[in-house]
CSV table of C-alpha atoms in Angstrom, one decimal:
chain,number,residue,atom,x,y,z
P,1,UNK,CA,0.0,0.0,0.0
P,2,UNK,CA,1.4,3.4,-1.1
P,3,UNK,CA,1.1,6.7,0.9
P,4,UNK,CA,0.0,9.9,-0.9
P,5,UNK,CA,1.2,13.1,1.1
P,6,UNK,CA,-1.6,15.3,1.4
P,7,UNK,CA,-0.7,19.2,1.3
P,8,UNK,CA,-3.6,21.3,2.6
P,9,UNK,CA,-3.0,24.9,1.9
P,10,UNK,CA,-5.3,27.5,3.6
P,11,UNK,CA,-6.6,30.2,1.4
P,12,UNK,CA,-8.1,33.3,2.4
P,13,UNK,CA,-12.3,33.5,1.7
P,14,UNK,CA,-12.9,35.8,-1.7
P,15,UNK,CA,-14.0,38.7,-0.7
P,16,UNK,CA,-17.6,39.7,-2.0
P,17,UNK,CA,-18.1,41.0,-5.3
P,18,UNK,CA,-14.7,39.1,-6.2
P,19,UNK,CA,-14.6,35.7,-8.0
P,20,UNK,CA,-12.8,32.6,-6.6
P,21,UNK,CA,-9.5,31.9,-9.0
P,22,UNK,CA,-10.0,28.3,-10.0
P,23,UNK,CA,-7.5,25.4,-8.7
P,24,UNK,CA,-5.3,24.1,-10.8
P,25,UNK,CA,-6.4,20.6,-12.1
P,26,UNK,CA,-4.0,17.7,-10.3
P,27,UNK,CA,-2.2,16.0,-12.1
P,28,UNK,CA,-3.0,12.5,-13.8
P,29,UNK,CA,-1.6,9.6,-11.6
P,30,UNK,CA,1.4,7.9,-12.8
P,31,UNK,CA,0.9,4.4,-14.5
P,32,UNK,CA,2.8,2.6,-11.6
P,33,UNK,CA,0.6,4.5,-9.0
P,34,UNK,CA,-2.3,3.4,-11.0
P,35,UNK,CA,-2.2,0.1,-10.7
P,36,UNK,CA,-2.0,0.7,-7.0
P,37,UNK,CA,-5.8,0.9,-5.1
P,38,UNK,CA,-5.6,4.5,-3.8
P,39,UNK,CA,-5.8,5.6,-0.2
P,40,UNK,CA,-9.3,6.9,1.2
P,41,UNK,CA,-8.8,10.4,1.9
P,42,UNK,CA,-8.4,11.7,5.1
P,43,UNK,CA,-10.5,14.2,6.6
P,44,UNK,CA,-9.8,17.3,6.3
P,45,UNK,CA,-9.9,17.8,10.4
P,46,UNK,CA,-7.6,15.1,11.0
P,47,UNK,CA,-4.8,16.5,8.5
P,48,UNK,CA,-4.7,20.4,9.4
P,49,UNK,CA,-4.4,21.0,13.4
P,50,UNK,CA,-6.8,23.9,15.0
P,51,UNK,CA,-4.3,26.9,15.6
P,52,UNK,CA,-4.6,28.1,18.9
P,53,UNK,CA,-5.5,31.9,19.0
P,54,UNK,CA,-2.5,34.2,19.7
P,55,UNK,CA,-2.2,34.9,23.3
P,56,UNK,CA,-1.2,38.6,23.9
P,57,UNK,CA,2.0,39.6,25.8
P,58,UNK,CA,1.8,41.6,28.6
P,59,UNK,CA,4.3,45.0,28.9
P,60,UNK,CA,6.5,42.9,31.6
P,61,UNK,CA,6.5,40.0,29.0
P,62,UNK,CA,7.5,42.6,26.4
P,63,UNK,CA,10.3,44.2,28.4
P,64,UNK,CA,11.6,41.3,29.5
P,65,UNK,CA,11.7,40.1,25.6
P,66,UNK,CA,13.5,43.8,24.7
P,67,UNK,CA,16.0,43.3,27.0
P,68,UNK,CA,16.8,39.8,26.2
P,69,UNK,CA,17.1,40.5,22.8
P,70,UNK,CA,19.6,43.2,23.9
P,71,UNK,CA,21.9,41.3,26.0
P,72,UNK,CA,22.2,38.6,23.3
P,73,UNK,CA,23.0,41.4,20.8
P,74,UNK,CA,25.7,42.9,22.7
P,75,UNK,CA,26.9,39.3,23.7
P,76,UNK,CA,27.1,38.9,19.8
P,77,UNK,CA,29.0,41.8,18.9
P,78,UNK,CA,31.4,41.7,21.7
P,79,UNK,CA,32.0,37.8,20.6
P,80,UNK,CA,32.7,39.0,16.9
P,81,UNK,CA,35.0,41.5,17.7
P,82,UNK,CA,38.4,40.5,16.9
P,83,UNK,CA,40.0,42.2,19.7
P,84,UNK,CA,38.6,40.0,22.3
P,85,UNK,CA,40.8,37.3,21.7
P,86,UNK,CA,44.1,39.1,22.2
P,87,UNK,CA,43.1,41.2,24.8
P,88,UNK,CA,41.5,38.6,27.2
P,89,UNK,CA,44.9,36.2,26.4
P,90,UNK,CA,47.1,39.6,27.5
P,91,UNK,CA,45.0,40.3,31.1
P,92,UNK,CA,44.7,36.8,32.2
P,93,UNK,CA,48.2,35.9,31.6
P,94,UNK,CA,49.7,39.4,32.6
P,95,UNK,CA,48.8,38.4,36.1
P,96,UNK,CA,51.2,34.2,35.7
P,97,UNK,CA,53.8,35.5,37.8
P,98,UNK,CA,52.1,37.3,40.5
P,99,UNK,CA,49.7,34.3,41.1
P,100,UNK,CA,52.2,31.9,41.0
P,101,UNK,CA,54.1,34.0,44.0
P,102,UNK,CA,51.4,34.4,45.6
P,103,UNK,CA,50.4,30.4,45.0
P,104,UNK,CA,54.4,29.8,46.5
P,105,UNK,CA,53.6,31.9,49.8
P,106,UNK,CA,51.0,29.9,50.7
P,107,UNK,CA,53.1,26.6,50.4
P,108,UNK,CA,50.4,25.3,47.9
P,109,UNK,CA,52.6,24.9,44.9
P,110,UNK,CA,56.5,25.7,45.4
P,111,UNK,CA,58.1,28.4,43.1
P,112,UNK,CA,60.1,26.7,41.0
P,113,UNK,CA,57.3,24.4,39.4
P,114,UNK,CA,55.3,27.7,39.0
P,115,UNK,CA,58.1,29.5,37.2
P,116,UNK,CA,58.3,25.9,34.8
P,117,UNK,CA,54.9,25.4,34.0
P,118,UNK,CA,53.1,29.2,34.5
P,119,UNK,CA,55.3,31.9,33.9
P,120,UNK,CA,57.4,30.6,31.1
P,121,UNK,CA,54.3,29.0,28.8
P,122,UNK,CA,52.5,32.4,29.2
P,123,UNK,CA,55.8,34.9,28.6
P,124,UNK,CA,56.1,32.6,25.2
P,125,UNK,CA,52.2,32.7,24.3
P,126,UNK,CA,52.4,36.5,24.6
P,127,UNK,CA,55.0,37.2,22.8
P,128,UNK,CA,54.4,34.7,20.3
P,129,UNK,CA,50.9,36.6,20.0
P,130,UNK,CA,52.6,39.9,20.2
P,131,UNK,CA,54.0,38.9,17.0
P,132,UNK,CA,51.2,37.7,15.2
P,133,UNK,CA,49.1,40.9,16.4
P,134,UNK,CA,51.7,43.6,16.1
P,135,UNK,CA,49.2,46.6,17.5
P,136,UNK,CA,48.2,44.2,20.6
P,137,UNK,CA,51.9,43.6,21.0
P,138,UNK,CA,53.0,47.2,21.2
P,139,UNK,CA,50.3,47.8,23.7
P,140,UNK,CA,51.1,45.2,25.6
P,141,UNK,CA,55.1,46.6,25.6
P,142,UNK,CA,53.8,50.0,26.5
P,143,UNK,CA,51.8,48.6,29.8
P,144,UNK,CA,54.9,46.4,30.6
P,145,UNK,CA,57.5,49.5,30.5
P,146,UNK,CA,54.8,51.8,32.5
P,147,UNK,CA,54.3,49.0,34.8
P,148,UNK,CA,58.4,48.8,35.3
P,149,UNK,CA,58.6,52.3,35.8
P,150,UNK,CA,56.1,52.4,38.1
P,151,UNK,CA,57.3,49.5,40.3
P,152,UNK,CA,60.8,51.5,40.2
P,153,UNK,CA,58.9,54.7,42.0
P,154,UNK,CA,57.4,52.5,44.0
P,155,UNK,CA,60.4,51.1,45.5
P,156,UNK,CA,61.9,54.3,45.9
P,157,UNK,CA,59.4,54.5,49.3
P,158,UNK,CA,59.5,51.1,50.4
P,159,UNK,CA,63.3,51.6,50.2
P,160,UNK,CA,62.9,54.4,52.3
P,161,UNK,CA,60.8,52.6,54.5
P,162,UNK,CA,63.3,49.6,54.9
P,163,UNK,CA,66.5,51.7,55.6
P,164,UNK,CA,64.4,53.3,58.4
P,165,UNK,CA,64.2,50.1,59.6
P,166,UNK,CA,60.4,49.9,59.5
P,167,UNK,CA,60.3,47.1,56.8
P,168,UNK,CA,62.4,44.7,56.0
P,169,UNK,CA,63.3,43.5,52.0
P,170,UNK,CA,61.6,40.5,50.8
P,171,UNK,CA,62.6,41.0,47.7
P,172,UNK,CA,65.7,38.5,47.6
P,173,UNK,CA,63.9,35.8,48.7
P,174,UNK,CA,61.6,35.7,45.7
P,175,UNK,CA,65.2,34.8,43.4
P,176,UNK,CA,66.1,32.3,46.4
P,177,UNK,CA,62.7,30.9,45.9
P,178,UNK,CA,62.4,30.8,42.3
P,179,UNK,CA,66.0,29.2,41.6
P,180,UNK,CA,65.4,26.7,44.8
P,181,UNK,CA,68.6,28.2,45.7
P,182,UNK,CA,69.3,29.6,49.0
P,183,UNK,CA,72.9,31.3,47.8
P,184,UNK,CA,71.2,32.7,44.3
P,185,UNK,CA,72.0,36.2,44.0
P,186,UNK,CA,69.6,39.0,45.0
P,187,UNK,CA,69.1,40.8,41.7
P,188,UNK,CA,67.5,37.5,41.0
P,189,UNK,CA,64.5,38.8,43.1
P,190,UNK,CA,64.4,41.9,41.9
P,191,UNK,CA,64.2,40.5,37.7
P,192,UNK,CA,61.3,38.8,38.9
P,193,UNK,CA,59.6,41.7,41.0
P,194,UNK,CA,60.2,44.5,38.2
P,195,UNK,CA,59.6,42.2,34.6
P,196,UNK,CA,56.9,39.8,36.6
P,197,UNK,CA,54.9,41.0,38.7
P,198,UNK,CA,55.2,45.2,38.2
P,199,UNK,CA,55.4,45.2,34.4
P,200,UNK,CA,53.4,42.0,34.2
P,201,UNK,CA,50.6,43.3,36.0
P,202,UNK,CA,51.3,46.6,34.5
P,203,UNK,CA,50.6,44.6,30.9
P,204,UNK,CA,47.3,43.1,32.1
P,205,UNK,CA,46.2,47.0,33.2
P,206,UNK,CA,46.9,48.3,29.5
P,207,UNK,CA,44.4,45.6,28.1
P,208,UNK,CA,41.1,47.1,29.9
P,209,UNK,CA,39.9,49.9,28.4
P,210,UNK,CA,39.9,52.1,31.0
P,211,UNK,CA,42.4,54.6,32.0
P,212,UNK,CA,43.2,57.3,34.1
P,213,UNK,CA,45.1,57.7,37.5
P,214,UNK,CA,42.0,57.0,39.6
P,215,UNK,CA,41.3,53.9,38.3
P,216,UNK,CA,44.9,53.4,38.3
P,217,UNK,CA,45.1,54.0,42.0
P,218,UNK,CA,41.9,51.9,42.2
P,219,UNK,CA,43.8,49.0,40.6
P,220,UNK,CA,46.7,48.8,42.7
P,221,UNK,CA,44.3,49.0,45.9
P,222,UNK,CA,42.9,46.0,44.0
P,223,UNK,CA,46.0,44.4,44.3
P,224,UNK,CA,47.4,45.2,47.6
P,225,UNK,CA,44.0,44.1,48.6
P,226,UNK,CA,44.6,40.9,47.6
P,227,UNK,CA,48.3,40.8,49.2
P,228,UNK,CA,47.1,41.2,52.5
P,229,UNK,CA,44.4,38.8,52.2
P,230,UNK,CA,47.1,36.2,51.5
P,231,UNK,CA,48.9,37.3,54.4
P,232,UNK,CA,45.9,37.3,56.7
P,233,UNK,CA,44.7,34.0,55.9
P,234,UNK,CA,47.7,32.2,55.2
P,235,UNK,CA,50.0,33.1,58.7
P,236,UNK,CA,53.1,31.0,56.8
P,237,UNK,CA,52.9,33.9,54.0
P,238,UNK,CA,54.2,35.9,56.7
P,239,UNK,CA,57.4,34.4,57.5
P,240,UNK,CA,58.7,34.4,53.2
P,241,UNK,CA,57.0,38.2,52.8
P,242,UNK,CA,57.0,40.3,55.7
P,243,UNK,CA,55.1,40.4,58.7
P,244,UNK,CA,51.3,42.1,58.5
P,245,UNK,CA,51.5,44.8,61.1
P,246,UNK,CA,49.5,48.0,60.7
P,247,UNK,CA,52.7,49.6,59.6
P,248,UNK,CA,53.6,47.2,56.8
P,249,UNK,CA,49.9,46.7,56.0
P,250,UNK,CA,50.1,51.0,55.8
P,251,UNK,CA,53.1,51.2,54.0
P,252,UNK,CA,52.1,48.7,51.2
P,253,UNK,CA,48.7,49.7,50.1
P,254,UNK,CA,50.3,53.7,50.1
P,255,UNK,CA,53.5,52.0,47.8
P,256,UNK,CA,50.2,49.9,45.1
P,257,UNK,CA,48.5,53.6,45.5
P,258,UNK,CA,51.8,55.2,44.1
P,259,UNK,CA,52.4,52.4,41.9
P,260,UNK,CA,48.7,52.3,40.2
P,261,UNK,CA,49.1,56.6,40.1
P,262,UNK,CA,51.8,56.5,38.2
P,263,UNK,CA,50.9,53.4,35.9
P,264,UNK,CA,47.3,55.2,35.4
P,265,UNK,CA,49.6,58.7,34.3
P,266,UNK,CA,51.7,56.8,32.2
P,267,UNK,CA,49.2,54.5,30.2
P,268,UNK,CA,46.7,58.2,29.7
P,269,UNK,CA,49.8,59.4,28.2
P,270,UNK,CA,51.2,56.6,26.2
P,271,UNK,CA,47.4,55.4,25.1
P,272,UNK,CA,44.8,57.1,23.6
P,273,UNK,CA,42.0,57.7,26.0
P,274,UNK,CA,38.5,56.0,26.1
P,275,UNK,CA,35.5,57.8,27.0
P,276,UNK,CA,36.2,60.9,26.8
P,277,UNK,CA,38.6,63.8,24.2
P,278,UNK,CA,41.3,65.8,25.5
P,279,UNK,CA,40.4,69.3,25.7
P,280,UNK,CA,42.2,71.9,23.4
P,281,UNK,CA,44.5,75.0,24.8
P,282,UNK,CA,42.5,77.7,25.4
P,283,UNK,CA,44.4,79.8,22.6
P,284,UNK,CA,43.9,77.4,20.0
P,285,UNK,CA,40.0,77.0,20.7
P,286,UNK,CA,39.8,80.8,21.0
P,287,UNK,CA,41.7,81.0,17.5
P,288,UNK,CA,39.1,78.6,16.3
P,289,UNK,CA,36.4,80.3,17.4
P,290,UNK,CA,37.3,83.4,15.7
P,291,UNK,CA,38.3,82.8,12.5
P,292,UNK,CA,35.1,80.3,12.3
P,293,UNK,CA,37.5,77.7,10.6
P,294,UNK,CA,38.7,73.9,11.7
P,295,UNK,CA,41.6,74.0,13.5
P,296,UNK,CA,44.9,72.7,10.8
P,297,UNK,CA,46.8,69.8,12.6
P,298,UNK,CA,45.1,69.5,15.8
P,299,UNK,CA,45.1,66.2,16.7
P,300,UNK,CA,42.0,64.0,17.9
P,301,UNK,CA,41.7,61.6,20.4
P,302,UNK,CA,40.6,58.4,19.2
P,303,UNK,CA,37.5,57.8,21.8
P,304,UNK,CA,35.1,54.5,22.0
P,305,UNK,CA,30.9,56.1,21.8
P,306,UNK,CA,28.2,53.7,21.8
P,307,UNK,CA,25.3,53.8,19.4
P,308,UNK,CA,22.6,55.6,20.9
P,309,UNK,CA,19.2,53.5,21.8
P,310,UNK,CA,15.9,54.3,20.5
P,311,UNK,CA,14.1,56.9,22.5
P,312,UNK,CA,11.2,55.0,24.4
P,313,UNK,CA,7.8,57.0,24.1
P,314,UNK,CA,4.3,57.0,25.8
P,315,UNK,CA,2.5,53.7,26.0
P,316,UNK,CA,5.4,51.9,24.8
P,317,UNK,CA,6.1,53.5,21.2
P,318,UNK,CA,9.3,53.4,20.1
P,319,UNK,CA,10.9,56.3,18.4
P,320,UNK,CA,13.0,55.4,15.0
P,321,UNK,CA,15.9,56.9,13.5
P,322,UNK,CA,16.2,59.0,10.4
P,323,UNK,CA,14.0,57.8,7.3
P,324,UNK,CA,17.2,56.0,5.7
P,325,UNK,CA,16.6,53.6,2.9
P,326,UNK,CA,19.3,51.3,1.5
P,327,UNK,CA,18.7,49.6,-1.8
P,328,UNK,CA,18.1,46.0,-1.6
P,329,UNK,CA,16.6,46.4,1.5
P,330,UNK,CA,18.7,44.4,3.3
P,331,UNK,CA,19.1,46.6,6.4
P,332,UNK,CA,15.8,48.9,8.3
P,333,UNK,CA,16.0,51.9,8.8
P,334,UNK,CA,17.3,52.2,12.5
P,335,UNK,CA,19.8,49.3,11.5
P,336,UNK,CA,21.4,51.6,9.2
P,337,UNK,CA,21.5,54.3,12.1
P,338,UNK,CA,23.3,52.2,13.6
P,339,UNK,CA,26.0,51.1,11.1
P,340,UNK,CA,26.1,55.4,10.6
P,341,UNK,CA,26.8,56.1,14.3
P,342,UNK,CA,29.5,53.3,14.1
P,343,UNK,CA,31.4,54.7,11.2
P,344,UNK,CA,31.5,57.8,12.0
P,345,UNK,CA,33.9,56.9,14.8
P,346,UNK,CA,37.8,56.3,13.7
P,347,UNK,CA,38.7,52.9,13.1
P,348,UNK,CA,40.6,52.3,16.0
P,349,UNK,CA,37.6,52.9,18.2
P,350,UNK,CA,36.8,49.8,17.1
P,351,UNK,CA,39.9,47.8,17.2
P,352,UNK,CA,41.7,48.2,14.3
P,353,UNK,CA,45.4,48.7,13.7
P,354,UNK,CA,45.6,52.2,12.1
P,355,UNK,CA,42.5,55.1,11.4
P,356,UNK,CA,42.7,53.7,7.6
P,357,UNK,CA,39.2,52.7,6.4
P,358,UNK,CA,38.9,49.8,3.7
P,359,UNK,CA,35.7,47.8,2.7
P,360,UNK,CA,37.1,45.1,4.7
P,361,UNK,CA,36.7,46.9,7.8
P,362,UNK,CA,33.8,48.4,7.1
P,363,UNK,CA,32.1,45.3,6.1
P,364,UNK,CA,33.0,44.0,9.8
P,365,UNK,CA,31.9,47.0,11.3
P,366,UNK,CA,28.6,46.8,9.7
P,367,UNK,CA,28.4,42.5,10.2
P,368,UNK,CA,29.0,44.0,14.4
P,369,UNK,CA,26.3,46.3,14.6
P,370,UNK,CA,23.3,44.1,12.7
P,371,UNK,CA,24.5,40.6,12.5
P,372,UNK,CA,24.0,41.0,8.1
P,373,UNK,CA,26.8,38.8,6.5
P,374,UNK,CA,27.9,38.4,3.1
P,375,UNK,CA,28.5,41.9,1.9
P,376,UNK,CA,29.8,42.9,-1.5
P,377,UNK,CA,31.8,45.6,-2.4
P,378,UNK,CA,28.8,47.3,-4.2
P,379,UNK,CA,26.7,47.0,-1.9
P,380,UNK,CA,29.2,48.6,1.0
P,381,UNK,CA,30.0,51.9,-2.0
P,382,UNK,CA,26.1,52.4,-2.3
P,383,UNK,CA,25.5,52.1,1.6
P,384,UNK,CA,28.4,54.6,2.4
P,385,UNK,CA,26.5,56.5,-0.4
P,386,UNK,CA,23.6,56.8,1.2
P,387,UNK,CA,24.8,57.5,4.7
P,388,UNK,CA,26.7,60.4,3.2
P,389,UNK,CA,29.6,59.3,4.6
P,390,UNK,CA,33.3,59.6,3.1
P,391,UNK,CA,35.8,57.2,4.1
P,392,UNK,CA,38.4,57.6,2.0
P,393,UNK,CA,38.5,54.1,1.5
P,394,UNK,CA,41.7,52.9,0.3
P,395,UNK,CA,41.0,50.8,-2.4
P,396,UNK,CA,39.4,54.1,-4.0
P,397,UNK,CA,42.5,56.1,-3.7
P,398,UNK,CA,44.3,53.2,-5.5
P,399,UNK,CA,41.5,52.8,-8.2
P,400,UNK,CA,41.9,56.6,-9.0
P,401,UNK,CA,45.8,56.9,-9.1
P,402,UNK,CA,45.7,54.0,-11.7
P,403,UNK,CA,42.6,55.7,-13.8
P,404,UNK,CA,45.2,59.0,-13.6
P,405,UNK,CA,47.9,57.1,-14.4
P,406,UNK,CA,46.0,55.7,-17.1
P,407,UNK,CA,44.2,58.8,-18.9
P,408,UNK,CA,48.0,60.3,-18.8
């Protein structure tokens, strides 16, 4: 017995005063099917389920929906960007040497195995990424020199302190530890203090993206924070570091405080800053201001801006962008506010090497901010077209030197 699929399509009643179109006639079986006793046909009941009415969300339903729908967005975006990779690689192993002295203090894990199978793999893997991302890799040189530098100022009051006798220096041990050498010389310690733990952790700071000497300051509090927890809670830290006293426990969160103010000052200097643009001189403003003119050569700040939301109304009505329209249709209208608001930023703000637009990057920029893939290069010339926005793409400077070179 042979089993004839039955597709049931709904159609819409005709409307009155408007004639039914007429079915197309079925097709004639097939001989082999002929010979075949056909099925009886099914009822019509029994082959299309009853849809169930629609059941209306309510405006907590909704939100909840929106908001969803927004995480997931900004968990897409921040997934396709190709920075994150680098960067979270950078912070977490920034901090190998640190943890694995801290790790040694408690008599968990002794030095030595930590300096084998920690601090080693992850000095290799950065610079081995550091290579194959050259902009990550200068930033992550940058945060390792300010974090050196910073560890030198540093040491410059806990020196102090320990020639007052207040404090004694651990610092020699951490060599004596590493080499599992009790007669291993005490610059030893020191290579390990300035390249490990100040300019590693000094790398892991120039991987977030924020700066300043607050949050500096903030950061080094961060750390000493977790010094003295280790001290508190393991007593045997004490006796390889120094006893915690209310003088040393003093003494070492104001040393992380000078140590994350400088490393904030030098990393605002040596970085471009996020969130916010460096203000002009007052004399060059004032010049701009009256000759009514851009300023020549003043240099921008490269600075991170999020797309603005939709402006929420009264009884839930959303407010949309500007009446763009792309042709194709591919993107709506507040999608293509977005991709505007996101191009109109430099490309480093959005993790590029250089402030050189080319398709390429503008094709990932615009795959970030909707989730479209597949774009051609058409397609990207007639949507920066009707943005109004002028790149100066690359390619196009290249495609017009060869039609000069050519008409010449």
């Amino acid at each position: 017995m042979t089993v004839t699929r039955l597709d049931v399509q709904r159609r819409p009643a005709p409307a009155p005063g408007r004639p039914q179109r007429p079915q197309r006639p079925r097709e004639a079986p097939r001989p082999r099917e002929a010979q075949r006793p056909p099925e009886a046909p099914r009822p019509r009941e029994a082959a299309v389920a009853p849809e169930a009415p629609a059941k209306p969300l309510s405006r907590t339903a909704r939100r909840a929906a929106a908001e969803d729908a927004k995480l997931l967005a900004a968990i897409r975006v921040l997934l396709s960007n190709p920075s994150v990779f680098p960067r979270v690689i950078f912070l977490a192993f920034g901090f190998a040497a640190i943890t694995s002295l801290g790790i040694a203090y408690t008599e968990a894990i002794a030095l030595p195995y930590g300096l084998r199978y920690a601090v080693v793999p992850a000095a290799a893997v950065m610079f081995l990424l550091g290579l194959r991302y050259p902009a990550w890799g200068k930033r992550a040189l940058v945060g390792l020199v300010a974090g050196m530098i910073a560890t030198g100022i540093y040491d410059c009051l806990r020196v102090g302190l320990v020639f007052a006798g207040l404090w004694g220096d651990p610092i020699p041990g951490i060599g004596r530890m590493a080499l599992a050498d009790p007669n291993a010389a005490p610059y030893w310690g020191y290579v390990w203090r300035f390249i490990g733990n100040g300019g590693g952790m000094g790398l892991a700071f120039a991987m977030l993206p924020w700066r300043s000497v607050r949050l500096g300051i903030a950061y080094g509090s961060t750390i000493c924070l977790g010094l003295l927890a280790i001290l508190f809670f393991w007593p045997v830290a004490q006796l390889h570091f120094f006893p915690l006293t209310p003088v040393t426990a003093t003494g070492a969160m104001a040393g992380h405080w000078v140590y994350g103010a400088v490393l904030g000052w030098l990393t605002t200097r040596w970085l471009p800053p996020v969130g916010r643009r460096r203000r002009r001189p007052a004399r060059a403003r004032h010049d701009r201001d009256d000759r009514g003119q851009p300023e020549v050569g003043a240099r921008s700040a490269t600075v991170l801006v999020a797309v603005p939301d939709p402006v929420v109304g009264g009884h839930g009505k959303v407010a949309a962008g500007p009446d763009l329209v792309l042709p194709g249709g591919r993107l709506s209208s507040d999608e293509l506010y977005a991709v505007k608001c996101a191009l109109q930023q430099p490309p480093r703000a959005h993790g590029f090497a250089s402030d050189q637009w080319t398709l390429r990057r503008v094709a990932m920029v615009v795959e970030r901010a909707t989730g479209v893939r597949g774009w051609q290069p058409a397609e990207l010339t007639a949507m920066l077209e009707t943005l109004g926005l002028d790149l100066h793409l690359r390619e196009q400077r290249r495609d017009q030197r060869v039609a000069r070179a050519r008409v010449s």
